[in-house]
């Protein structure tokens, strides 16, 4: 992957972690409330529940929230928070891990020339990679 491609992938991953605006979250929660059954609540409790769910959902990527609420709307009952969170967390964690790994890539893996990149299959490539890790980088002093 070229540096330009890596930067573009990181930009797309960062954008994919953007939350849904709170107004849209509330609209989706109200749609879900209409579509599902739930225990009887007074107006104040219902409002508090929607506010808490909306606050929590702003921590997750927009498309993941929309998908989780859509999936929950296919069920008969209003979802408890744990159910929604269990749908959202793995998706968010995967994106965050990919982004973190891409950002760390430049710091942890020495750059390889194009010839090495083309021949990066098989055990020989691993041997070259490990040898490069043992050698000091530019400006580093090899520990004795």
Coordinates of C-alpha atoms in Angstrom, one line a residue:
X1 CA 0.0 0.0 0.0
X2 CA 1.4 3.4 -1.0
X3 CA 1.6 6.2 1.5
X4 CA -1.1 8.1 -0.4
X5 CA -3.4 5.0 -0.3
X6 CA -2.7 4.6 3.4
X7 CA -3.6 8.2 4.1
X8 CA -6.8 7.8 2.1
X9 CA -7.8 4.7 4.0
X10 CA -7.1 6.4 7.4
X11 CA -9.2 9.3 6.3
X12 CA -12.1 7.0 5.3
X13 CA -11.8 5.1 8.5
X14 CA -11.8 8.3 10.6
X15 CA -14.9 9.5 8.8
X16 CA -16.6 6.1 9.3
X17 CA -16.3 6.6 13.1
X18 CA -18.3 9.9 12.9
X19 CA -21.4 9.8 15.0
X20 CA -24.9 10.5 13.9
X21 CA -26.2 14.0 14.9
X22 CA -28.2 13.8 18.1
X23 CA -31.4 15.1 16.4
X24 CA -31.3 12.2 13.9
X25 CA -30.6 9.7 16.7
X26 CA -33.7 11.0 18.6
X27 CA -35.8 10.7 15.4
X28 CA -34.6 7.1 14.9
X29 CA -35.3 6.2 18.5
X30 CA -38.8 7.6 18.3
X31 CA -39.4 5.5 15.1
X32 CA -38.1 2.5 17.0
X33 CA -40.4 3.3 20.0
X34 CA -43.5 3.3 17.7
X35 CA -42.5 0.1 16.0
X36 CA -41.9 -2.0 19.1
X37 CA -43.7 -2.9 22.3
X38 CA -42.4 -1.9 25.7
X39 CA -43.5 -1.8 29.3
X40 CA -45.8 1.1 30.3
X41 CA -43.9 4.2 31.3
X42 CA -44.9 7.6 32.3
X43 CA -44.0 10.4 30.0
X44 CA -41.0 11.6 32.2
X45 CA -39.5 8.1 32.3
X46 CA -39.9 7.6 28.6
X47 CA -38.3 11.0 27.9
X48 CA -35.4 10.1 30.3
X49 CA -34.9 6.7 28.6
X50 CA -34.8 8.3 25.1
X51 CA -32.3 11.0 26.3
X52 CA -30.0 8.4 27.9
X53 CA -30.1 6.2 24.8
X54 CA -29.4 9.2 22.5
X55 CA -26.5 10.3 24.7
X56 CA -25.0 6.8 24.6
X57 CA -25.6 6.4 20.8
X58 CA -23.6 9.5 20.1
X59 CA -20.4 7.5 21.0
X60 CA -20.9 5.2 18.0
X61 CA -20.5 5.5 14.2
X62 CA -23.5 6.8 12.4
X63 CA -24.1 3.9 10.1
X64 CA -23.7 1.4 12.9
X65 CA -26.3 3.2 15.0
X66 CA -28.8 3.2 12.1
X67 CA -28.2 -0.5 11.4
X68 CA -28.6 -1.4 15.1
X69 CA -31.8 0.6 15.4
X70 CA -33.1 -0.9 12.2
X71 CA -32.3 -4.4 13.4
X72 CA -33.9 -3.7 16.8
X73 CA -37.0 -2.5 14.9
X74 CA -37.5 -6.0 13.4
X75 CA -38.1 -7.4 16.9
X76 CA -41.3 -7.3 18.9
X77 CA -39.9 -5.6 22.0
X78 CA -38.0 -2.4 22.7
X79 CA -34.3 -3.3 23.2
X80 CA -32.5 -2.9 26.5
X81 CA -29.3 -0.9 26.3
X82 CA -27.1 -3.9 26.6
X83 CA -28.6 -5.4 23.5
X84 CA -27.9 -2.3 21.4
X85 CA -24.4 -1.9 22.8
X86 CA -23.5 -5.5 22.0
X87 CA -24.5 -4.8 18.4
X88 CA -22.5 -1.6 18.2
X89 CA -19.3 -2.2 20.1
X90 CA -17.7 -4.9 17.9
X91 CA -18.2 -2.8 14.8
X92 CA -16.7 0.3 16.4
X93 CA -13.8 -1.6 17.9
X94 CA -12.9 -3.2 14.6
X95 CA -12.8 0.2 12.9
X96 CA -10.8 1.8 15.7
X97 CA -8.3 -1.1 15.7
X98 CA -7.8 -0.9 11.9
X99 CA -7.2 2.9 12.2
X100 CA -4.8 2.5 15.1
X101 CA -2.9 -0.2 13.3
X102 CA -2.6 1.9 10.2
X103 CA -1.3 4.9 12.2
X104 CA 1.2 2.7 14.0
X105 CA 2.4 1.1 10.8
X106 CA 4.8 3.9 9.9
X107 CA 6.3 3.9 13.4
X108 CA 6.7 0.1 13.8
X109 CA 7.6 -1.3 10.4
X110 CA 10.7 -0.2 8.6
X111 CA 10.1 0.9 5.0
X112 CA 10.9 -1.7 2.3
X113 CA 12.0 -0.9 -1.2
X114 CA 9.7 -1.6 -4.1
X115 CA 11.6 -4.8 -5.1
X116 CA 11.1 -6.3 -1.6
X117 CA 7.4 -5.3 -1.7
X118 CA 6.9 -7.2 -5.0
X119 CA 8.6 -10.3 -3.6
X120 CA 6.8 -10.3 -0.2
X121 CA 5.4 -13.8 -0.4
X122 CA 6.8 -16.9 1.4
X123 CA 9.2 -17.6 4.2
X124 CA 12.1 -15.6 2.5
X125 CA 10.1 -12.4 2.9
X126 CA 9.6 -13.1 6.6
X127 CA 13.4 -13.7 7.0
X128 CA 14.2 -10.3 5.2
X129 CA 11.6 -8.5 7.3
X130 CA 13.0 -9.9 10.6
X131 CA 16.5 -9.1 9.6
X132 CA 15.5 -5.5 8.8
X133 CA 13.9 -5.2 12.3
X134 CA 17.2 -6.3 13.9
X135 CA 19.2 -3.7 12.1
X136 CA 19.2 -0.1 13.5
X137 CA 17.3 2.5 11.5
X138 CA 18.9 5.7 10.3
X139 CA 20.1 7.8 13.2
X140 CA 19.8 4.9 15.7
X141 CA 22.7 3.5 17.6
X142 CA 22.8 -0.3 17.8
X143 CA 22.7 -1.5 21.4
X144 CA 25.6 -3.8 22.3

